[in-house]
C-alpha cells in the first residue's frame, strides 16, 4: 500500500509540474512568438455598460458590472425567486428601452441574451436578433438611416467556431465603435 501511495504522490507532483506549470508556460511563450499582438488580450473582449449612451448598442446584463477582475456567474437556479426577480427586472428594462422604437415588442419576443447574463459576466457579444431590435433605437437616437445601422450589424456579425457553426453574434464594443465613426 505504501508503494501505491508513493506512486500516486509522484504522479501528482509530476503531472502538476508538467500540466500546471510547463504546459502553460510553453503555450504562453508560443503565443507570444506566433501572435505577439493578440496574446496580451484586448479590451474588445470585455463587455461594457453603455446605458449612459442611449444612441449606442447595449451589452447583455452583467452580474459583475462588467468588471473583468472578478468574473463569475450568479449561480442561481431556475427555482430561485431572486433569479426570477432579476430576470423580470431585465425584461422590464429592455422593454422600456426598446419598445418605443420597436412597436409590438413583447417579453416573448425578446432574445434570451438580452435579459440574461453571460457565464463570465463580461461577454461583449450579443445575438444578431438582439442587435436588430436595438438598431431601431440606435438609428433614431443617432439620426441615422435604419438601413445604414443594419448594414453595420451585418458587417460585424460573425459565427463562432471559425465561422462554421452557431448563430451569428456581434461584438458590442466593435459595433459601437463603428456607429461612432459614421458621419451624418
Tab-separated table of C-alpha atoms in Angstrom:
chain	number	residue	atom	x	y	z
A	1	UNK	CA	0.000	0.000	0.000
A	2	UNK	CA	2.867	2.402	0.729
A	3	UNK	CA	4.179	1.743	-2.775
A	4	UNK	CA	0.841	2.745	-4.345
A	5	UNK	CA	0.684	5.934	-2.255
A	6	UNK	CA	4.244	6.856	-3.228
A	7	UNK	CA	3.453	6.210	-6.933
A	8	UNK	CA	0.295	8.333	-6.672
A	9	UNK	CA	2.159	11.172	-4.932
A	10	UNK	CA	4.952	11.144	-7.531
A	11	UNK	CA	2.382	11.074	-10.350
A	12	UNK	CA	0.511	14.006	-8.801
A	13	UNK	CA	3.695	16.070	-8.486
A	14	UNK	CA	4.932	15.218	-11.992
A	15	UNK	CA	1.550	15.903	-13.607
A	16	UNK	CA	1.137	19.139	-11.649
A	17	UNK	CA	4.523	20.374	-12.796
A	18	UNK	CA	4.001	19.231	-16.380
A	19	UNK	CA	0.399	20.324	-16.884
A	20	UNK	CA	0.145	23.099	-14.334
A	21	UNK	CA	3.454	24.833	-14.954
A	22	UNK	CA	5.379	23.642	-18.012
A	23	UNK	CA	2.472	23.388	-20.455
A	24	UNK	CA	1.021	26.874	-19.671
A	25	UNK	CA	4.494	28.426	-19.918
A	26	UNK	CA	5.185	26.755	-23.276
A	27	UNK	CA	1.778	27.772	-24.661
A	28	UNK	CA	2.165	31.356	-23.421
A	29	UNK	CA	5.630	31.562	-24.960
A	30	UNK	CA	4.435	30.090	-28.253
A	31	UNK	CA	1.514	32.505	-28.309
A	32	UNK	CA	3.800	35.478	-27.688
A	33	UNK	CA	6.057	34.403	-30.561
A	34	UNK	CA	3.353	33.397	-33.052
A	35	UNK	CA	0.720	36.031	-32.222
A	36	UNK	CA	2.538	38.911	-30.499
A	37	UNK	CA	-0.303	41.421	-30.877
A	38	UNK	CA	-3.117	39.131	-29.785
A	39	UNK	CA	-1.916	37.167	-26.762
A	40	UNK	CA	-1.962	40.014	-24.264
A	41	UNK	CA	-5.727	40.341	-24.515
A	42	UNK	CA	-7.899	43.125	-25.776
A	43	UNK	CA	-10.450	45.485	-24.319
A	44	UNK	CA	-12.726	44.364	-27.183
A	45	UNK	CA	-13.048	41.018	-25.399
A	46	UNK	CA	-14.823	42.604	-22.449
A	47	UNK	CA	-18.381	43.879	-22.457
A	48	UNK	CA	-19.151	47.350	-21.161
A	49	UNK	CA	-22.004	49.337	-19.712
A	50	UNK	CA	-23.331	51.651	-22.416
A	51	UNK	CA	-26.551	52.538	-20.576
A	52	UNK	CA	-25.500	56.192	-20.293
A	53	UNK	CA	-25.403	56.323	-24.101
A	54	UNK	CA	-28.904	55.673	-25.496
A	55	UNK	CA	-27.634	56.104	-29.053
A	56	UNK	CA	-25.382	53.056	-28.761
A	57	UNK	CA	-25.997	49.326	-28.659
A	58	UNK	CA	-26.313	47.871	-25.175
A	59	UNK	CA	-24.389	44.873	-23.850
A	60	UNK	CA	-26.163	41.954	-22.259
A	61	UNK	CA	-26.738	42.240	-18.496
A	62	UNK	CA	-23.762	41.673	-16.201
A	63	UNK	CA	-23.759	40.481	-12.594
A	64	UNK	CA	-20.171	41.766	-12.271
A	65	UNK	CA	-20.782	45.293	-13.513
A	66	UNK	CA	-18.544	44.405	-16.483
A	67	UNK	CA	-15.547	44.211	-14.150
A	68	UNK	CA	-13.022	41.788	-15.674
A	69	UNK	CA	-11.089	41.444	-12.421
A	70	UNK	CA	-13.833	39.327	-10.899
A	71	UNK	CA	-15.795	37.416	-13.493
A	72	UNK	CA	-18.441	34.944	-12.354
A	73	UNK	CA	-21.911	33.662	-12.979
A	74	UNK	CA	-24.649	34.310	-10.460
A	75	UNK	CA	-25.132	30.545	-9.777
A	76	UNK	CA	-28.843	30.931	-9.236
A	77	UNK	CA	-31.155	28.152	-10.288
A	78	UNK	CA	-34.460	28.313	-12.163
A	79	UNK	CA	-36.466	27.805	-8.969
A	80	UNK	CA	-34.947	30.687	-7.039
A	81	UNK	CA	-37.087	33.759	-6.522
A	82	UNK	CA	-34.035	36.073	-6.678
A	83	UNK	CA	-33.253	34.919	-10.223
A	84	UNK	CA	-36.878	35.262	-11.306
A	85	UNK	CA	-36.976	38.797	-9.906
A	86	UNK	CA	-33.681	39.656	-11.593
A	87	UNK	CA	-34.885	38.367	-14.971
A	88	UNK	CA	-38.188	40.194	-14.608
A	89	UNK	CA	-36.256	43.400	-13.982
A	90	UNK	CA	-34.077	42.825	-17.044
A	91	UNK	CA	-37.174	42.175	-19.198
A	92	UNK	CA	-38.902	45.337	-17.959
A	93	UNK	CA	-35.791	47.442	-18.568
A	94	UNK	CA	-35.342	46.040	-22.084
A	95	UNK	CA	-38.980	46.656	-22.979
A	96	UNK	CA	-38.847	50.181	-21.549
A	97	UNK	CA	-35.731	50.972	-23.589
A	98	UNK	CA	-36.612	49.251	-26.887
A	99	UNK	CA	-40.417	49.146	-27.223
A	100	UNK	CA	-40.786	52.859	-28.086
A	101	UNK	CA	-38.601	52.184	-31.137
A	102	UNK	CA	-39.835	48.653	-31.893
A	103	UNK	CA	-43.638	48.686	-31.572
A	104	UNK	CA	-45.104	45.282	-30.878
A	105	UNK	CA	-42.066	44.087	-28.951
A	106	UNK	CA	-43.189	41.746	-26.176
A	107	UNK	CA	-41.448	39.816	-23.433
A	108	UNK	CA	-41.918	36.652	-25.507
A	109	UNK	CA	-40.025	38.124	-28.479
A	110	UNK	CA	-37.008	39.358	-26.528
A	111	UNK	CA	-33.890	37.346	-27.372
A	112	UNK	CA	-32.608	35.418	-24.328
A	113	UNK	CA	-29.193	37.098	-24.380
A	114	UNK	CA	-30.853	40.497	-23.944
A	115	UNK	CA	-32.115	39.599	-20.474
A	116	UNK	CA	-29.626	37.025	-19.174
A	117	UNK	CA	-26.051	37.463	-18.028
A	118	UNK	CA	-23.251	35.505	-19.621
A	119	UNK	CA	-21.280	32.941	-17.617
A	120	UNK	CA	-18.382	35.362	-17.170
A	121	UNK	CA	-20.477	38.481	-16.718
A	122	UNK	CA	-18.289	40.378	-19.210
A	123	UNK	CA	-19.177	38.809	-22.574
A	124	UNK	CA	-19.034	41.523	-25.275
A	125	UNK	CA	-21.235	39.616	-27.738
A	126	UNK	CA	-24.947	40.000	-28.338
A	127	UNK	CA	-27.089	37.990	-30.715
A	128	UNK	CA	-27.899	39.247	-34.170
A	129	UNK	CA	-31.591	39.263	-33.221
A	130	UNK	CA	-30.858	41.462	-30.182
A	131	UNK	CA	-28.775	43.848	-32.312
A	132	UNK	CA	-31.519	44.122	-34.945
A	133	UNK	CA	-34.068	45.094	-32.291
A	134	UNK	CA	-31.685	47.680	-30.840
A	135	UNK	CA	-30.934	49.025	-34.334
A	136	UNK	CA	-34.282	50.832	-34.365
A	137	UNK	CA	-33.367	52.826	-31.251
A	138	UNK	CA	-29.787	53.465	-32.333
A	139	UNK	CA	-30.899	54.750	-35.754
A	140	UNK	CA	-33.450	57.160	-34.265
A	141	UNK	CA	-31.245	58.381	-31.404
A	142	UNK	CA	-28.239	58.974	-33.695
A	143	UNK	CA	-30.277	60.361	-36.600
A	144	UNK	CA	-29.060	57.656	-38.982
A	145	UNK	CA	-30.984	55.733	-41.624
A	146	UNK	CA	-32.060	52.331	-40.302
A	147	UNK	CA	-30.632	50.536	-43.330
A	148	UNK	CA	-27.195	52.031	-42.591
A	149	UNK	CA	-27.310	50.760	-38.992
A	150	UNK	CA	-28.464	47.330	-40.192
A	151	UNK	CA	-25.540	47.254	-42.657
A	152	UNK	CA	-23.166	47.872	-39.751
A	153	UNK	CA	-24.710	44.921	-37.934
A	154	UNK	CA	-24.252	42.721	-40.996
A	155	UNK	CA	-20.623	43.835	-41.320
A	156	UNK	CA	-19.873	42.997	-37.682
A	157	UNK	CA	-21.832	39.739	-37.410
A	158	UNK	CA	-19.793	36.570	-37.133
A	159	UNK	CA	-20.313	32.918	-36.340
A	160	UNK	CA	-18.403	31.050	-33.627
A	161	UNK	CA	-16.117	28.091	-34.296
A	162	UNK	CA	-14.157	29.639	-37.140
A	163	UNK	CA	-17.352	30.890	-38.776
A	164	UNK	CA	-18.668	27.396	-39.361
A	165	UNK	CA	-21.364	26.889	-36.752
A	166	UNK	CA	-23.757	28.517	-34.363
A	167	UNK	CA	-25.889	31.633	-34.573
A	168	UNK	CA	-24.368	34.955	-35.575
A	169	UNK	CA	-23.289	37.305	-32.830
A	170	UNK	CA	-21.924	40.835	-32.731
A	171	UNK	CA	-19.201	42.317	-30.527
A	172	UNK	CA	-20.916	45.343	-28.950
A	173	UNK	CA	-17.700	47.324	-28.425
A	174	UNK	CA	-16.670	46.942	-32.064
A	175	UNK	CA	-20.174	47.711	-33.344
A	176	UNK	CA	-20.430	50.827	-31.165
A	177	UNK	CA	-17.016	52.000	-32.414
A	178	UNK	CA	-18.324	51.644	-35.976
A	179	UNK	CA	-21.527	53.534	-35.072
A	180	UNK	CA	-19.487	56.355	-33.565
A	181	UNK	CA	-17.377	56.558	-36.740
A	182	UNK	CA	-20.416	57.086	-39.004
A	183	UNK	CA	-20.573	60.573	-40.432
A	184	UNK	CA	-24.044	62.037	-40.721
